[in-house]
Amino acid sequence: MVTQVLLQLAPLFAVLALLLVVTGAIAVMTGRVSVRELLATLLSGGIEDPTKETWPVEAAGPLLTNAELSYFRVLEQVLRHPTDPSGTPQMRVFCKVRLADLVQPKRGLDRSVWQATQNKLDRKHVDFVLVDPSTYVPRLVIELDDASHRRARAQKADAQKDTALAVAGVRLLRAKTLGKYEAEDVAEAIRVAI
């Protein structure tokens, strides 16, 4: 009896399979999905629309913490052109820069060592990077250290960043997180660090 039901449903399954193949082919041809994504969907037993992309994400909120924003505003003030506030700044500031955008694994490393190093760099970022306004070459990295930097895990991550930047010849300034920053103090710390 089950065999008879399956035989009767076979044409329906064939039509459904054909529709799935045609839909997938159209999605691939229009560039809405890659062949690899289509095959992964089919092989995983998924019957979802392969053109519908969903990510389990949500907005992360402000890019900077309150302390970082306060420091950033003072940095912008300090870096303005000394005689012409509307002129080219002495340096430009970028925030939340990946460590991998500043340093890279050495050439000639074994592939697995290179990849392991790159993975570590990809997962870390620095708070601020000051760059030359004409060449955009990094001049100084600034890290704000709050109470969380006293934890052993954070200290280990900080030491890795410090070492990577030092080996690559990128200067680093570590500043303590404060409730308020004075422009003169920030400017002096930058002058000393550079």
mmCIF file of C-alpha atoms in Angstrom:
data_model
loop_
_atom_site.group_PDB
_atom_site.id
_atom_site.type_symbol
_atom_site.label_atom_id
_atom_site.label_comp_id
_atom_site.label_asym_id
_atom_site.label_seq_id
_atom_site.Cartn_x
_atom_site.Cartn_y
_atom_site.Cartn_z
ATOM 1 C CA MET A 1 0.000 0.000 0.000
ATOM 2 C CA VAL A 2 2.800 2.416 0.896
ATOM 3 C CA THR A 3 4.523 1.506 -2.344
ATOM 4 C CA GLN A 4 1.391 2.360 -4.336
ATOM 5 C CA VAL A 5 1.088 5.769 -2.635
ATOM 6 C CA LEU A 6 4.740 6.513 -3.331
ATOM 7 C CA LEU A 7 4.324 5.512 -6.965
ATOM 8 C CA GLN A 8 1.324 7.822 -7.291
ATOM 9 C CA LEU A 9 3.260 10.710 -5.698
ATOM 10 C CA ALA A 10 6.409 10.151 -7.777
ATOM 11 C CA PRO A 11 5.335 12.520 -10.595
ATOM 12 C CA LEU A 12 4.596 15.240 -8.024
ATOM 13 C CA PHE A 13 8.042 14.798 -6.445
ATOM 14 C CA ALA A 14 9.624 14.937 -9.896
ATOM 15 C CA VAL A 15 7.845 18.227 -10.673
ATOM 16 C CA LEU A 16 8.870 19.691 -7.307
ATOM 17 C CA ALA A 17 12.483 18.627 -7.857
ATOM 18 C CA LEU A 18 12.440 20.170 -11.331
ATOM 19 C CA LEU A 19 11.017 23.431 -9.934
ATOM 20 C CA LEU A 20 13.713 23.496 -7.275
ATOM 21 C CA VAL A 21 16.452 22.953 -9.870
ATOM 22 C CA VAL A 22 15.013 25.649 -12.172
ATOM 23 C CA THR A 23 14.641 28.128 -9.294
ATOM 24 C CA GLY A 24 18.201 27.423 -8.193
ATOM 25 C CA ALA A 25 19.528 27.779 -11.740
ATOM 26 C CA ILE A 26 17.784 31.132 -12.140
ATOM 27 C CA ALA A 27 19.174 32.305 -8.797
ATOM 28 C CA VAL A 28 22.697 31.299 -9.862
ATOM 29 C CA MET A 29 22.391 32.871 -13.333
ATOM 30 C CA THR A 30 21.120 36.176 -11.926
ATOM 31 C CA GLY A 31 23.929 36.274 -9.381
ATOM 32 C CA ARG A 32 21.599 36.189 -6.388
ATOM 33 C CA VAL A 33 23.273 33.054 -5.064
ATOM 34 C CA SER A 34 26.476 31.187 -5.848
ATOM 35 C CA VAL A 35 26.610 27.589 -7.011
ATOM 36 C CA ARG A 36 28.369 26.716 -3.740
ATOM 37 C CA GLU A 37 25.549 28.294 -1.680
ATOM 38 C CA LEU A 38 22.912 26.527 -3.754
ATOM 39 C CA LEU A 39 24.614 23.142 -3.372
ATOM 40 C CA ALA A 40 25.063 23.692 0.361
ATOM 41 C CA THR A 41 21.356 24.456 0.695
ATOM 42 C CA LEU A 42 20.339 21.414 -1.333
ATOM 43 C CA LEU A 43 22.753 19.026 0.385
ATOM 44 C CA SER A 44 21.755 20.204 3.845
ATOM 45 C CA GLY A 45 18.170 19.282 3.083
ATOM 46 C CA GLY A 46 17.128 22.913 3.236
ATOM 47 C CA ILE A 47 14.100 23.817 1.187
ATOM 48 C CA GLU A 48 14.290 27.519 1.941
ATOM 49 C CA ASP A 49 14.518 30.029 -0.867
ATOM 50 C CA PRO A 50 18.268 30.003 -1.657
ATOM 51 C CA THR A 51 18.076 33.678 -2.685
ATOM 52 C CA LYS A 52 16.887 34.821 0.736
ATOM 53 C CA GLU A 53 19.814 35.743 2.929
ATOM 54 C CA THR A 54 19.233 36.022 6.645
ATOM 55 C CA TRP A 55 21.745 36.853 9.332
ATOM 56 C CA PRO A 56 21.084 36.498 13.052
ATOM 57 C CA VAL A 57 22.316 40.035 13.814
ATOM 58 C CA GLU A 58 21.156 43.325 15.278
ATOM 59 C CA ALA A 59 22.557 46.849 15.503
ATOM 60 C CA ALA A 60 25.428 47.082 17.976
ATOM 61 C CA GLY A 61 24.709 50.637 19.107
ATOM 62 C CA PRO A 62 27.168 53.536 19.176
ATOM 63 C CA LEU A 63 30.586 52.942 17.648
ATOM 64 C CA LEU A 64 32.336 54.534 20.622
ATOM 65 C CA THR A 65 31.819 54.224 24.361
ATOM 66 C CA ASN A 66 31.179 57.459 26.258
ATOM 67 C CA ALA A 67 34.833 57.593 27.363
ATOM 68 C CA GLU A 68 36.062 56.973 23.802
ATOM 69 C CA LEU A 69 33.726 59.625 22.420
ATOM 70 C CA SER A 70 34.945 62.148 24.984
ATOM 71 C CA TYR A 71 38.580 61.412 24.093
ATOM 72 C CA PHE A 72 37.784 61.488 20.353
ATOM 73 C CA ARG A 73 36.278 64.978 20.622
ATOM 74 C CA VAL A 74 39.388 66.251 22.395
ATOM 75 C CA LEU A 75 41.591 64.545 19.774
ATOM 76 C CA GLU A 76 39.729 66.317 16.978
ATOM 77 C CA GLN A 77 40.229 69.624 18.776
ATOM 78 C CA VAL A 78 43.947 68.984 19.372
ATOM 79 C CA LEU A 79 44.606 67.888 15.783
ATOM 80 C CA ARG A 80 43.069 70.941 14.104
ATOM 81 C CA HIS A 81 45.369 73.177 12.097
ATOM 82 C CA PRO A 82 47.176 75.402 14.637
ATOM 83 C CA THR A 83 46.512 78.699 12.853
ATOM 84 C CA ASP A 84 43.525 77.918 10.618
ATOM 85 C CA PRO A 85 40.728 75.834 12.192
ATOM 86 C CA SER A 86 39.239 75.258 8.728
ATOM 87 C CA GLY A 87 42.615 74.198 7.272
ATOM 88 C CA THR A 88 44.092 70.746 6.885
ATOM 89 C CA PRO A 89 44.570 69.155 10.304
ATOM 90 C CA GLN A 90 48.045 68.211 11.505
ATOM 91 C CA MET A 91 46.888 64.595 11.583
ATOM 92 C CA ARG A 92 43.653 62.743 10.957
ATOM 93 C CA VAL A 93 42.129 60.367 13.460
ATOM 94 C CA PHE A 94 40.415 57.042 12.805
ATOM 95 C CA CYS A 95 38.670 54.989 15.456
ATOM 96 C CA LYS A 96 38.141 51.247 15.958
ATOM 97 C CA VAL A 97 40.796 50.193 13.450
ATOM 98 C CA ARG A 98 41.566 46.481 13.062
ATOM 99 C CA LEU A 99 45.074 45.563 14.114
ATOM 100 C CA ALA A 100 45.311 43.700 10.782
ATOM 101 C CA ASP A 101 44.955 47.055 9.000
ATOM 102 C CA LEU A 102 48.116 48.277 10.735
ATOM 103 C CA VAL A 103 50.384 45.221 10.799
ATOM 104 C CA GLN A 104 50.527 41.995 8.827
ATOM 105 C CA PRO A 105 52.216 38.611 9.115
ATOM 106 C CA LYS A 106 55.753 38.555 7.735
ATOM 107 C CA ARG A 107 56.219 37.351 4.198
ATOM 108 C CA GLY A 108 57.689 33.886 3.774
ATOM 109 C CA LEU A 109 56.060 32.323 6.833
ATOM 110 C CA ASP A 110 54.784 28.761 6.720
ATOM 111 C CA ARG A 111 51.139 28.945 5.557
ATOM 112 C CA SER A 112 49.696 27.653 8.847
ATOM 113 C CA VAL A 113 51.796 30.084 10.918
ATOM 114 C CA TRP A 114 50.826 32.932 8.586
ATOM 115 C CA GLN A 115 47.114 32.074 8.909
ATOM 116 C CA ALA A 116 47.262 31.707 12.706
ATOM 117 C CA THR A 117 48.971 35.099 12.965
ATOM 118 C CA GLN A 118 46.460 36.701 10.593
ATOM 119 C CA ASN A 119 43.551 35.260 12.598
ATOM 120 C CA LYS A 120 44.920 36.820 15.801
ATOM 121 C CA LEU A 121 45.352 40.175 14.076
ATOM 122 C CA ASP A 122 41.859 40.053 12.555
ATOM 123 C CA ARG A 123 40.236 39.643 15.972
ATOM 124 C CA LYS A 124 41.855 42.681 17.581
ATOM 125 C CA HIS A 125 41.341 46.380 17.090
ATOM 126 C CA VAL A 126 42.860 49.575 18.431
ATOM 127 C CA ASP A 127 40.885 52.535 19.726
ATOM 128 C CA PHE A 128 42.408 55.360 17.652
ATOM 129 C CA VAL A 129 44.976 55.756 14.880
ATOM 130 C CA LEU A 130 46.507 59.114 13.986
ATOM 131 C CA VAL A 131 47.633 59.286 10.360
ATOM 132 C CA ASP A 132 49.529 61.793 8.245
ATOM 133 C CA PRO A 133 46.833 63.859 6.457
ATOM 134 C CA SER A 134 48.521 63.666 3.053
ATOM 135 C CA THR A 135 49.853 60.083 2.972
ATOM 136 C CA TYR A 136 47.543 58.413 5.515
ATOM 137 C CA VAL A 137 50.542 56.559 6.916
ATOM 138 C CA PRO A 138 49.885 55.701 10.581
ATOM 139 C CA ARG A 139 51.868 57.925 12.938
ATOM 140 C CA LEU A 140 50.480 56.882 16.314
ATOM 141 C CA VAL A 141 48.094 54.329 17.792
ATOM 142 C CA ILE A 142 46.202 55.384 20.912
ATOM 143 C CA GLU A 143 44.653 52.864 23.276
ATOM 144 C CA LEU A 144 42.361 53.974 26.094
ATOM 145 C CA ASP A 145 42.806 51.759 29.124
ATOM 146 C CA ASP A 146 39.849 51.549 31.478
ATOM 147 C CA ALA A 147 39.370 49.282 34.495
ATOM 148 C CA SER A 148 38.744 46.262 32.240
ATOM 149 C CA HIS A 149 42.398 46.405 31.146
ATOM 150 C CA ARG A 150 43.451 45.271 34.633
ATOM 151 C CA ARG A 151 42.069 41.776 34.036
ATOM 152 C CA ALA A 152 44.593 39.067 33.150
ATOM 153 C CA ARG A 153 42.933 38.264 29.822
ATOM 154 C CA ALA A 154 42.884 41.938 28.791
ATOM 155 C CA GLN A 155 46.499 42.373 29.863
ATOM 156 C CA LYS A 156 47.504 39.417 27.698
ATOM 157 C CA ALA A 157 45.636 40.887 24.701
ATOM 158 C CA ASP A 158 47.218 44.302 25.367
ATOM 159 C CA ALA A 159 50.684 42.735 25.504
ATOM 160 C CA GLN A 160 50.064 41.013 22.152
ATOM 161 C CA LYS A 161 48.975 44.320 20.595
ATOM 162 C CA ASP A 162 51.934 46.158 22.118
ATOM 163 C CA THR A 163 54.380 43.567 20.782
ATOM 164 C CA ALA A 164 52.845 43.435 17.295
ATOM 165 C CA LEU A 165 52.903 47.229 16.978
ATOM 166 C CA ALA A 166 56.459 47.508 18.348
ATOM 167 C CA VAL A 167 57.808 44.809 16.012
ATOM 168 C CA ALA A 168 56.152 46.574 13.048
ATOM 169 C CA GLY A 169 57.539 49.946 14.145
ATOM 170 C CA VAL A 170 54.158 51.558 14.874
ATOM 171 C CA ARG A 171 54.226 53.930 17.853
ATOM 172 C CA LEU A 172 51.728 53.380 20.657
ATOM 173 C CA LEU A 173 50.307 55.654 23.339
ATOM 174 C CA ARG A 174 48.339 54.097 26.179
ATOM 175 C CA ALA A 175 46.084 56.628 27.904
ATOM 176 C CA LYS A 176 44.061 56.083 31.047
ATOM 177 C CA THR A 177 40.311 56.514 30.778
ATOM 178 C CA LEU A 178 39.238 59.672 32.587
ATOM 179 C CA GLY A 179 35.941 61.407 33.168
ATOM 180 C CA LYS A 180 37.220 64.490 31.349
ATOM 181 C CA TYR A 181 40.216 65.143 29.120
ATOM 182 C CA GLU A 182 42.150 68.397 28.852
ATOM 183 C CA ALA A 183 43.293 69.312 25.345
ATOM 184 C CA GLU A 184 46.709 70.454 26.598
ATOM 185 C CA ASP A 185 47.347 67.142 28.366
ATOM 186 C CA VAL A 186 46.290 65.097 25.329
ATOM 187 C CA ALA A 187 48.404 67.253 22.992
ATOM 188 C CA GLU A 188 51.470 66.879 25.231
ATOM 189 C CA ALA A 189 51.043 63.089 25.471
ATOM 190 C CA ILE A 190 50.874 62.902 21.660
ATOM 191 C CA ARG A 191 53.962 65.113 21.244
ATOM 192 C CA VAL A 192 55.941 62.917 23.645
ATOM 193 C CA ALA A 193 54.761 59.672 22.007
ATOM 194 C CA ILE A 194 55.601 60.779 18.488
#
